[in-house]
PDB file of C-alpha atoms in Angstrom:
ATOM      1  CA  MET A   1     134.290 113.093  64.779  1.00  0.00           C
ATOM      2  CA  ASN A   2     137.499 113.234  61.904  1.00  0.00           C
ATOM      3  CA  ASN A   3     135.742 116.424  60.724  1.00  0.00           C
ATOM      4  CA  ILE A   4     134.999 117.727  63.771  1.00  0.00           C
ATOM      5  CA  SER A   5     139.035 117.796  65.184  1.00  0.00           C
ATOM      6  CA  ASN A   6     140.106 118.834  61.280  1.00  0.00           C
ATOM      7  CA  ILE A   7     137.821 121.553  61.975  1.00  0.00           C
ATOM      8  CA  GLN A   8     138.816 122.472  65.850  1.00  0.00           C
ATOM      9  CA  LEU A   9     142.508 121.670  64.320  1.00  0.00           C
ATOM     10  CA  PHE A  10     141.863 124.667  61.215  1.00  0.00           C
ATOM     11  CA  VAL A  11     140.476 127.203  63.894  1.00  0.00           C
ATOM     12  CA  ASN A  12     143.094 126.939  65.970  1.00  0.00           C
ATOM     13  CA  VAL A  13     145.610 127.691  63.143  1.00  0.00           C
ATOM     14  CA  VAL A  14     143.734 131.254  62.313  1.00  0.00           C
ATOM     15  CA  GLU A  15     143.834 131.886  65.131  1.00  0.00           C
ATOM     16  CA  LYS A  16     147.957 130.525  66.530  1.00  0.00           C
ATOM     17  CA  GLY A  17     148.633 132.106  62.915  1.00  0.00           C
ATOM     18  CA  SER A  18     150.797 129.147  61.836  1.00  0.00           C
ATOM     19  CA  PHE A  19     150.726 125.931  61.170  1.00  0.00           C
ATOM     20  CA  SER A  20     153.889 125.144  63.663  1.00  0.00           C
ATOM     21  CA  ALA A  21     152.715 127.308  66.212  1.00  0.00           C
ATOM     22  CA  VAL A  22     149.523 124.720  66.547  1.00  0.00           C
ATOM     23  CA  ALA A  23     152.198 122.212  65.896  1.00  0.00           C
ATOM     24  CA  ARG A  24     154.158 123.124  69.143  1.00  0.00           C
ATOM     25  CA  SER A  25     151.064 123.283  71.642  1.00  0.00           C
ATOM     26  CA  MET A  26     150.270 119.731  70.342  1.00  0.00           C
ATOM     27  CA  GLU A  27     153.256 118.316  70.329  1.00  0.00           C
ATOM     28  CA  VAL A  28     153.447 117.604  66.566  1.00  0.00           C
ATOM     29  CA  THR A  29     155.067 118.294  63.613  1.00  0.00           C
ATOM     30  CA  PRO A  30     154.296 120.847  61.581  1.00  0.00           C
ATOM     31  CA  SER A  31     154.036 118.237  58.827  1.00  0.00           C
ATOM     32  CA  ALA A  32     151.536 116.579  60.382  1.00  0.00           C
ATOM     33  CA  VAL A  33     149.148 119.758  60.449  1.00  0.00           C
ATOM     34  CA  SER A  34     149.315 120.493  57.551  1.00  0.00           C
ATOM     35  CA  ARG A  35     148.495 116.760  56.601  1.00  0.00           C
ATOM     36  CA  GLN A  36     144.973 117.147  58.606  1.00  0.00           C
ATOM     37  CA  ILE A  37     144.652 120.162  56.867  1.00  0.00           C
ATOM     38  CA  SER A  38     145.212 119.474  53.473  1.00  0.00           C
ATOM     39  CA  GLN A  39     142.878 116.875  54.430  1.00  0.00           C
ATOM     40  CA  LEU A  40     139.963 119.055  55.496  1.00  0.00           C
ATOM     41  CA  GLU A  41     140.494 120.905  52.427  1.00  0.00           C
ATOM     42  CA  LYS A  42     139.806 117.770  50.180  1.00  0.00           C
ATOM     43  CA  GLU A  43     136.492 117.423  52.041  1.00  0.00           C
ATOM     44  CA  LEU A  44     135.773 120.200  50.734  1.00  0.00           C
ATOM     45  CA  GLY A  45     136.777 120.649  47.590  1.00  0.00           C
ATOM     46  CA  ALA A  46     138.566 124.404  48.016  1.00  0.00           C
ATOM     47  CA  ARG A  47     142.150 125.830  49.295  1.00  0.00           C
ATOM     48  CA  LEU A  48     141.736 127.037  52.861  1.00  0.00           C
ATOM     49  CA  PHE A  49     145.263 129.063  53.030  1.00  0.00           C
ATOM     50  CA  GLN A  50     147.046 130.293  50.643  1.00  0.00           C
ATOM     51  CA  ARG A  51     150.730 129.199  51.699  1.00  0.00           C
ATOM     52  CA  THR A  52     154.474 130.673  51.061  1.00  0.00           C
ATOM     53  CA  THR A  53     158.078 130.390  52.405  1.00  0.00           C
ATOM     54  CA  ARG A  54     157.359 132.867  54.934  1.00  0.00           C
ATOM     55  CA  LYS A  55     153.452 133.329  56.054  1.00  0.00           C
ATOM     56  CA  GLN A  56     150.043 131.676  55.256  1.00  0.00           C
ATOM     57  CA  SER A  57     146.869 133.628  54.249  1.00  0.00           C
ATOM     58  CA  LEU A  58     143.534 132.730  54.035  1.00  0.00           C
ATOM     59  CA  THR A  59     141.817 131.856  50.530  1.00  0.00           C
ATOM     60  CA  GLU A  60     138.165 133.791  50.280  1.00  0.00           C
ATOM     61  CA  ALA A  61     136.632 130.331  50.506  1.00  0.00           C
ATOM     62  CA  GLY A  62     138.778 129.751  53.539  1.00  0.00           C
ATOM     63  CA  ASP A  63     137.388 132.925  55.688  1.00  0.00           C
ATOM     64  CA  ILE A  64     133.854 132.157  55.395  1.00  0.00           C
ATOM     65  CA  TYR A  65     135.028 128.934  56.274  1.00  0.00           C
ATOM     66  CA  PHE A  66     136.294 129.996  59.586  1.00  0.00           C
ATOM     67  CA  GLN A  67     133.173 132.494  60.385  1.00  0.00           C
ATOM     68  CA  HIS A  68     130.937 129.271  60.046  1.00  0.00           C
ATOM     69  CA  ALA A  69     133.300 126.796  61.497  1.00  0.00           C
ATOM     70  CA  LYS A  70     134.937 129.577  65.024  1.00  0.00           C
ATOM     71  CA  ARG A  71     130.621 129.795  66.099  1.00  0.00           C
ATOM     72  CA  LEU A  72     130.937 125.596  65.542  1.00  0.00           C
ATOM     73  CA  VAL A  73     133.872 124.729  67.558  1.00  0.00           C
ATOM     74  CA  ASP A  74     132.156 127.577  70.217  1.00  0.00           C
ATOM     75  CA  ASP A  75     129.407 126.023  70.546  1.00  0.00           C
ATOM     76  CA  ILE A  76     131.346 122.592  71.255  1.00  0.00           C
ATOM     77  CA  GLU A  77     133.429 124.346  74.010  1.00  0.00           C
ATOM     78  CA  VAL A  78     130.143 125.653  75.464  1.00  0.00           C
ATOM     79  CA  ALA A  79     127.608 122.243  74.999  1.00  0.00           C
ATOM     80  CA  LYS A  80     131.737 120.773  77.079  1.00  0.00           C
ATOM     81  CA  LEU A  81     130.652 123.016  79.736  1.00  0.00           C
ATOM     82  CA  ALA A  82     127.156 122.177  80.157  1.00  0.00           C
ATOM     83  CA  VAL A  83     127.906 118.474  80.245  1.00  0.00           C
ATOM     84  CA  LYS A  84     131.399 119.559  82.814  1.00  0.00           C
ATOM     85  CA  LYS A  85     128.583 121.246  84.594  1.00  0.00           C
ATOM     86  CA  LEU A  86     126.058 118.489  84.888  1.00  0.00           C
ATOM     87  CA  ALA A  87     128.010 116.353  85.993  1.00  0.00           C
ATOM     88  CA  ASP A  88     129.870 118.425  88.511  1.00  0.00           C
ATOM     89  CA  LYS A  89     127.016 119.682  90.540  1.00  0.00           C
ATOM     90  CA  PRO A  90     122.889 118.037  90.690  1.00  0.00           C
ATOM     91  CA  SER A  91     120.677 119.878  88.494  1.00  0.00           C
ATOM     92  CA  GLY A  92     117.808 119.463  86.120  1.00  0.00           C
ATOM     93  CA  ARG A  93     115.001 116.965  85.815  1.00  0.00           C
ATOM     94  CA  LEU A  94     114.500 114.771  87.520  1.00  0.00           C
ATOM     95  CA  ARG A  95     111.886 111.913  87.672  1.00  0.00           C
ATOM     96  CA  ILE A  96     110.490 109.862  89.078  1.00  0.00           C
ATOM     97  CA  THR A  97     107.615 107.003  89.656  1.00  0.00           C
ATOM     98  CA  ALA A  98     106.605 105.242  92.630  1.00  0.00           C
ATOM     99  CA  GLU A  99     103.810 104.292  94.128  1.00  0.00           C
ATOM    100  CA  ALA A 100     100.862 106.835  95.113  1.00  0.00           C
ATOM    101  CA  ASP A 101     100.957 106.155  99.226  1.00  0.00           C
ATOM    102  CA  PHE A 102     104.691 105.948  99.462  1.00  0.00           C
ATOM    103  CA  ALA A 103     104.819 109.641  97.465  1.00  0.00           C
ATOM    104  CA  LEU A 104     102.099 111.419  99.054  1.00  0.00           C
ATOM    105  CA  THR A 105     103.061 110.198 102.748  1.00  0.00           C
ATOM    106  CA  PHE A 106     107.023 109.756 102.465  1.00  0.00           C
ATOM    107  CA  ILE A 107     108.045 111.617  99.839  1.00  0.00           C
ATOM    108  CA  GLU A 108     105.713 114.547  99.601  1.00  0.00           C
ATOM    109  CA  PRO A 109     106.736 115.922 102.942  1.00  0.00           C
ATOM    110  CA  ILE A 110     110.396 115.881 102.754  1.00  0.00           C
ATOM    111  CA  LEU A 111     110.883 117.262  99.483  1.00  0.00           C
ATOM    112  CA  PRO A 112     110.516 121.344 100.853  1.00  0.00           C
ATOM    113  CA  GLU A 113     113.636 120.012 102.244  1.00  0.00           C
ATOM    114  CA  PHE A 114     115.958 118.369  99.208  1.00  0.00           C
ATOM    115  CA  LEU A 115     114.835 120.895  96.974  1.00  0.00           C
ATOM    116  CA  GLN A 116     116.267 123.749  99.674  1.00  0.00           C
ATOM    117  CA  LEU A 117     119.599 121.715  99.583  1.00  0.00           C
ATOM    118  CA  TYR A 118     119.377 120.859  95.498  1.00  0.00           C
ATOM    119  CA  PRO A 119     117.388 124.557  93.828  1.00  0.00           C
ATOM    120  CA  GLU A 120     118.570 123.629  90.740  1.00  0.00           C
ATOM    121  CA  ILE A 121     117.408 119.892  91.245  1.00  0.00           C
ATOM    122  CA  GLN A 122     113.617 120.069  89.505  1.00  0.00           C
ATOM    123  CA  ILE A 123     111.226 116.773  90.328  1.00  0.00           C
ATOM    124  CA  SER A 124     109.246 115.279  88.535  1.00  0.00           C
ATOM    125  CA  ILE A 125     107.296 112.156  89.962  1.00  0.00           C
ATOM    126  CA  ASN A 126     104.597 109.529  88.244  1.00  0.00           C
ATOM    127  CA  MET A 127     103.191 108.127  90.872  1.00  0.00           C
ATOM    128  CA  ASN A 128     101.666 105.054  89.343  1.00  0.00           C
ATOM    129  CA  SER A 129     101.724 101.133  91.332  1.00  0.00           C
ATOM    130  CA  ALA A 130     102.119  99.552  88.067  1.00  0.00           C
ATOM    131  CA  PRO A 131     105.931  98.949  87.622  1.00  0.00           C
ATOM    132  CA  LEU A 132     107.262 101.189  84.442  1.00  0.00           C
ATOM    133  CA  ASP A 133     109.747 101.081  81.461  1.00  0.00           C
ATOM    134  CA  LEU A 134     112.198 102.913  82.846  1.00  0.00           C
ATOM    135  CA  ILE A 135     113.769 103.660  79.363  1.00  0.00           C
ATOM    136  CA  ASP A 136     110.204 103.829  77.474  1.00  0.00           C
ATOM    137  CA  GLU A 137     108.980 106.668  79.788  1.00  0.00           C
ATOM    138  CA  ASN A 138     111.894 108.117  80.189  1.00  0.00           C
ATOM    139  CA  LEU A 139     112.566 108.523  83.504  1.00  0.00           C
ATOM    140  CA  ASP A 140     115.127 108.236  85.825  1.00  0.00           C
ATOM    141  CA  LEU A 141     114.315 106.450  88.813  1.00  0.00           C
ATOM    142  CA  ALA A 142     111.803 103.740  90.734  1.00  0.00           C
ATOM    143  CA  LEU A 143     110.736 103.948  93.615  1.00  0.00           C
ATOM    144  CA  ARG A 144     109.258 100.232  94.450  1.00  0.00           C
ATOM    145  CA  ILE A 145     108.201  98.163  97.865  1.00  0.00           C
ATOM    146  CA  GLY A 146     108.543  94.796  97.501  1.00  0.00           C
ATOM    147  CA  HIS A 147     111.103  91.761  96.706  1.00  0.00           C
ATOM    148  CA  LEU A 148     111.970  93.042  92.896  1.00  0.00           C
ATOM    149  CA  ASP A 149     112.016  90.231  90.487  1.00  0.00           C
ATOM    150  CA  ASN A 150     115.122  89.463  87.713  1.00  0.00           C
ATOM    151  CA  SER A 151     116.557  92.389  85.934  1.00  0.00           C
ATOM    152  CA  SER A 152     118.032  94.066  83.279  1.00  0.00           C
ATOM    153  CA  LEU A 153     118.152  97.095  86.050  1.00  0.00           C
ATOM    154  CA  THR A 154     120.094  97.753  88.837  1.00  0.00           C
ATOM    155  CA  ALA A 155     118.206  98.489  92.264  1.00  0.00           C
ATOM    156  CA  ARG A 156     119.379  99.639  95.236  1.00  0.00           C
ATOM    157  CA  LYS A 157     118.047  99.201  99.276  1.00  0.00           C
ATOM    158  CA  LEU A 158     116.999 102.514 100.871  1.00  0.00           C
ATOM    159  CA  GLY A 159     115.796 100.824 103.913  1.00  0.00           C
ATOM    160  CA  ASP A 160     112.942  98.346 104.896  1.00  0.00           C
ATOM    161  CA  SER A 161     108.920  99.143 105.286  1.00  0.00           C
ATOM    162  CA  GLN A 162     108.009  97.623 108.984  1.00  0.00           C
ATOM    163  CA  SER A 163     104.550  96.653 109.068  1.00  0.00           C
ATOM    164  CA  VAL A 164     102.644  97.284 112.901  1.00  0.00           C
ATOM    165  CA  ILE A 165      98.636  96.931 113.437  1.00  0.00           C
ATOM    166  CA  CYS A 166      97.213  99.002 115.047  1.00  0.00           C
ATOM    167  CA  ALA A 167      93.996 100.574 115.670  1.00  0.00           C
ATOM    168  CA  SER A 168      92.015 103.908 116.904  1.00  0.00           C
ATOM    169  CA  PRO A 169      91.570 104.237 120.961  1.00  0.00           C
ATOM    170  CA  ASN A 170      88.594 105.072 120.434  1.00  0.00           C
ATOM    171  CA  TYR A 171      88.179 101.850 118.849  1.00  0.00           C
ATOM    172  CA  LEU A 172      90.042  99.558 121.718  1.00  0.00           C
ATOM    173  CA  LEU A 173      87.874 101.063 123.770  1.00  0.00           C
ATOM    174  CA  LYS A 174      84.741 100.324 122.411  1.00  0.00           C
ATOM    175  CA  HIS A 175      85.694  96.606 121.592  1.00  0.00           C
ATOM    176  CA  GLY A 176      88.837  95.744 123.574  1.00  0.00           C
ATOM    177  CA  GLN A 177      92.353  95.151 123.208  1.00  0.00           C
ATOM    178  CA  PRO A 178      93.367  91.657 121.552  1.00  0.00           C
ATOM    179  CA  THR A 179      95.936  90.249 123.787  1.00  0.00           C
ATOM    180  CA  HIS A 180      96.748  86.936 121.481  1.00  0.00           C
ATOM    181  CA  PRO A 181      96.581  86.971 116.964  1.00  0.00           C
ATOM    182  CA  HIS A 182      93.327  84.318 117.495  1.00  0.00           C
ATOM    183  CA  ASP A 183      91.580  87.348 119.167  1.00  0.00           C
ATOM    184  CA  LEU A 184      91.481  89.115 115.858  1.00  0.00           C
ATOM    185  CA  GLN A 185      88.881  86.748 114.755  1.00  0.00           C
ATOM    186  CA  THR A 186      86.342  88.540 116.696  1.00  0.00           C
ATOM    187  CA  HIS A 187      87.238  92.093 116.004  1.00  0.00           C
ATOM    188  CA  ASN A 188      86.802  94.049 112.435  1.00  0.00           C
ATOM    189  CA  CYS A 189      90.028  93.779 110.506  1.00  0.00           C
ATOM    190  CA  LEU A 190      90.842  95.830 107.514  1.00  0.00           C
ATOM    191  CA  SER A 191      92.494  94.653 104.777  1.00  0.00           C
ATOM    192  CA  PHE A 192      94.871  95.761 102.642  1.00  0.00           C
ATOM    193  CA  ASN A 193      93.405  93.159  99.632  1.00  0.00           C
ATOM    194  CA  SER A 194      91.147  93.471  96.549  1.00  0.00           C
ATOM    195  CA  LYS A 195      89.548  89.867  97.966  1.00  0.00           C
ATOM    196  CA  ILE A 196      87.677  91.137 101.161  1.00  0.00           C
ATOM    197  CA  SER A 197      87.577  86.620 101.456  1.00  0.00           C
ATOM    198  CA  ASN A 198      90.093  84.590 102.366  1.00  0.00           C
ATOM    199  CA  ASN A 199      92.340  86.875 103.844  1.00  0.00           C
ATOM    200  CA  ARG A 200      95.046  85.619 107.016  1.00  0.00           C
ATOM    201  CA  TRP A 201      97.487  87.562 109.103  1.00  0.00           C
ATOM    202  CA  ARG A 202     100.710  85.922 110.018  1.00  0.00           C
ATOM    203  CA  PHE A 203     102.208  85.733 113.411  1.00  0.00           C
ATOM    204  CA  GLU A 204     105.797  83.552 115.304  1.00  0.00           C
ATOM    205  CA  MET A 205     105.741  82.773 118.283  1.00  0.00           C
ATOM    206  CA  ALA A 206     108.447  80.437 119.877  1.00  0.00           C
ATOM    207  CA  ASN A 207     109.411  79.710 116.365  1.00  0.00           C
ATOM    208  CA  HIS A 208     106.074  78.478 116.059  1.00  0.00           C
ATOM    209  CA  PRO A 209     103.737  79.878 112.393  1.00  0.00           C
ATOM    210  CA  ILE A 210     100.425  80.527 113.676  1.00  0.00           C
ATOM    211  CA  GLU A 211      97.672  81.852 110.742  1.00  0.00           C
ATOM    212  CA  VAL A 212      94.492  84.028 112.007  1.00  0.00           C
ATOM    213  CA  PRO A 213      91.344  84.526 108.800  1.00  0.00           C
ATOM    214  CA  ILE A 214      90.538  87.872 109.794  1.00  0.00           C
ATOM    215  CA  LYS A 215      87.417  89.763 108.017  1.00  0.00           C
ATOM    216  CA  GLY A 216      86.048  92.637 108.281  1.00  0.00           C
ATOM    217  CA  SER A 217      84.077  95.234 106.744  1.00  0.00           C
ATOM    218  CA  LEU A 218      86.075  96.664 104.467  1.00  0.00           C
ATOM    219  CA  SER A 219      89.560  95.427 102.230  1.00  0.00           C
ATOM    220  CA  VAL A 220      90.355  98.135 100.003  1.00  0.00           C
ATOM    221  CA  ASN A 221      93.909  98.273  97.956  1.00  0.00           C
ATOM    222  CA  SER A 222      94.697 101.833  99.154  1.00  0.00           C
ATOM    223  CA  LEU A 223      97.413 102.657 102.614  1.00  0.00           C
ATOM    224  CA  SER A 224      95.898 105.406 102.324  1.00  0.00           C
ATOM    225  CA  PHE A 225      92.395 104.626 102.686  1.00  0.00           C
ATOM    226  CA  LEU A 226      93.305 101.879 104.937  1.00  0.00           C
ATOM    227  CA  ARG A 227      94.654 104.381 107.742  1.00  0.00           C
ATOM    228  CA  LYS A 228      92.108 106.970 107.251  1.00  0.00           C
ATOM    229  CA  ALA A 229      89.690 104.367 107.875  1.00  0.00           C
ATOM    230  CA  ALA A 230      91.057 103.350 110.678  1.00  0.00           C
ATOM    231  CA  LEU A 231      91.837 107.023 112.318  1.00  0.00           C
ATOM    232  CA  LYS A 232      87.852 107.350 112.033  1.00  0.00           C
ATOM    233  CA  ASP A 233      87.339 103.454 114.444  1.00  0.00           C
ATOM    234  CA  LEU A 234      86.287 101.379 111.603  1.00  0.00           C
ATOM    235  CA  GLY A 235      88.821  98.687 113.038  1.00  0.00           C
ATOM    236  CA  ILE A 236      92.219  96.725 112.879  1.00  0.00           C
ATOM    237  CA  ILE A 237      94.708  97.483 110.272  1.00  0.00           C
ATOM    238  CA  MET A 238      98.465  96.141 109.543  1.00  0.00           C
ATOM    239  CA  ILE A 239      99.994  98.717 107.743  1.00  0.00           C
ATOM    240  CA  PRO A 240     103.760  99.568 107.376  1.00  0.00           C
ATOM    241  CA  LYS A 241     104.882 101.988 109.905  1.00  0.00           C
ATOM    242  CA  TRP A 242     105.767 104.766 107.572  1.00  0.00           C
ATOM    243  CA  MET A 243     102.568 105.254 107.083  1.00  0.00           C
ATOM    244  CA  VAL A 244     101.091 105.806 110.216  1.00  0.00           C
ATOM    245  CA  HIS A 245     104.285 107.564 111.780  1.00  0.00           C
ATOM    246  CA  ASP A 246     103.127 110.262 112.923  1.00  0.00           C
ATOM    247  CA  GLU A 247      99.811 109.062 113.643  1.00  0.00           C
ATOM    248  CA  LEU A 248     101.847 106.321 116.181  1.00  0.00           C
ATOM    249  CA  LEU A 249     103.918 109.438 118.001  1.00  0.00           C
ATOM    250  CA  GLN A 250     100.452 111.680 118.420  1.00  0.00           C
ATOM    251  CA  GLU A 251      98.686 108.562 119.869  1.00  0.00           C
ATOM    252  CA  SER A 252      95.927 109.196 117.449  1.00  0.00           C
ATOM    253  CA  LEU A 253      96.858 105.066 116.584  1.00  0.00           C
ATOM    254  CA  THR A 254      97.611 102.483 118.734  1.00  0.00           C
ATOM    255  CA  PRO A 255     100.137  99.646 118.078  1.00  0.00           C
ATOM    256  CA  ILE A 256      98.976  96.389 119.611  1.00  0.00           C
ATOM    257  CA  LEU A 257      99.926  92.731 119.417  1.00  0.00           C
ATOM    258  CA  GLU A 258     103.740  94.134 119.854  1.00  0.00           C
ATOM    259  CA  ALA A 259     104.540  90.702 121.524  1.00  0.00           C
ATOM    260  CA  PHE A 260     103.930  88.276 118.267  1.00  0.00           C
ATOM    261  CA  SER A 261     106.166  88.795 115.951  1.00  0.00           C
ATOM    262  CA  ILE A 262     104.830  89.484 112.089  1.00  0.00           C
ATOM    263  CA  MET A 263     106.107  87.069 109.597  1.00  0.00           C
ATOM    264  CA  GLN A 264     107.489  88.190 107.147  1.00  0.00           C
ATOM    265  CA  PRO A 265     107.652  91.636 109.186  1.00  0.00           C
ATOM    266  CA  SER A 266     109.203  93.913 106.167  1.00  0.00           C
ATOM    267  CA  THR A 267     109.973  94.425 103.163  1.00  0.00           C
ATOM    268  CA  PRO A 268     112.283  96.197 101.508  1.00  0.00           C
ATOM    269  CA  ILE A 269     112.586 100.122  99.662  1.00  0.00           C
ATOM    270  CA  ASN A 270     114.536 100.326  96.651  1.00  0.00           C
ATOM    271  CA  ALA A 271     115.628 102.181  94.270  1.00  0.00           C
ATOM    272  CA  ILE A 272     115.943 101.710  90.561  1.00  0.00           C
ATOM    273  CA  PHE A 273     118.156 103.007  87.808  1.00  0.00           C
ATOM    274  CA  THR A 274     119.337 101.829  84.662  1.00  0.00           C
ATOM    275  CA  ASN A 275     122.880 102.034  85.128  1.00  0.00           C
ATOM    276  CA  LYS A 276     124.796 102.140  88.100  1.00  0.00           C
ATOM    277  CA  ARG A 277     127.869 103.699  86.663  1.00  0.00           C
ATOM    278  CA  GLN A 278     126.339 106.271  84.435  1.00  0.00           C
ATOM    279  CA  LEU A 279     123.830 107.255  87.740  1.00  0.00           C
ATOM    280  CA  ALA A 280     123.476 111.299  87.122  1.00  0.00           C
ATOM    281  CA  PRO A 281     124.493 113.569  90.695  1.00  0.00           C
ATOM    282  CA  LYS A 282     121.019 114.102  90.544  1.00  0.00           C
ATOM    283  CA  THR A 283     120.127 110.913  90.491  1.00  0.00           C
ATOM    284  CA  ARG A 284     123.091 110.206  93.494  1.00  0.00           C
ATOM    285  CA  ALA A 285     121.384 113.210  95.630  1.00  0.00           C
ATOM    286  CA  PHE A 286     117.947 112.060  95.945  1.00  0.00           C
ATOM    287  CA  ILE A 287     118.483 108.294  96.588  1.00  0.00           C
ATOM    288  CA  ASP A 288     121.177 109.558  99.248  1.00  0.00           C
ATOM    289  CA  PHE A 289     118.840 111.251 101.050  1.00  0.00           C
ATOM    290  CA  LEU A 290     115.935 109.324 101.054  1.00  0.00           C
ATOM    291  CA  THR A 291     118.286 106.849 102.464  1.00  0.00           C
ATOM    292  CA  GLN A 292     119.134 108.874 105.073  1.00  0.00           C
ATOM    293  CA  ARG A 293     116.091 109.595 106.229  1.00  0.00           C
ATOM    294  CA  LEU A 294     114.351 106.501 105.938  1.00  0.00           C
ATOM    295  CA  ALA A 295     117.532 105.775 107.948  1.00  0.00           C
ATOM    296  CA  LYS A 296     116.262 108.124 110.785  1.00  0.00           C
ATOM    297  CA  GLY A 297     112.397 105.823 110.759  1.00  0.00           C
TER     298      GLY A 297
END
């Protein structure tokens, strides 16, 4: 860093024409400027200036060195301006990892609006259900649904993933609508689980838990697959509301058992990043945008 400082000082002296002019602009003594130039000459092993009592001029070595030093100083200034521009305005490539269901159902529909607001940001999304190391994978942001383990990373809660139990109108017309959680035992309940057996849905009524063993013809670890199965009249599902938001509005899926509270009805949706203090504007802009959209439902 001292070398860079001395090089910048050297270029400044050449452009201003004298040690004293630079000293005045820096509010230091001419001897202080002279010492730094002498240190640079010592490192280079060559004199850069011919000094007289009236003026100073560049030596041949000084002239050659100035041509290269000037380009270096200009490049440093360009780099500073580029970083300042990046810090002032959200821009650059934003690398995100998120679960495929959340990315396809929630993020993908709102991306056009976000990119219209921030045209200088480019989005890269890694759809992966497994937690990825942000540093190793060179990621800016991870979006995760669920309670987080203790971590050295920083997390910001964006909202909650609310659960709903629903089925298609055709299924309910054919098989009847449950009025109590225990009625689920006679229905085809499609579960988000890798195991078909030992699956239970839990409710709460008057502060008392109700645990209902459910069974059905399908168990799958994809929310999108589960939603499509319900739309094809295959059975009843428990699913995050954001996954079936449009279907509930369009009444292609009907909520059931709304009088009964689902135990642990919601799980947090978190944005995870490495360092809160150095959060880039592009990352902050995306997190703020997601928070606003989740709040709208």
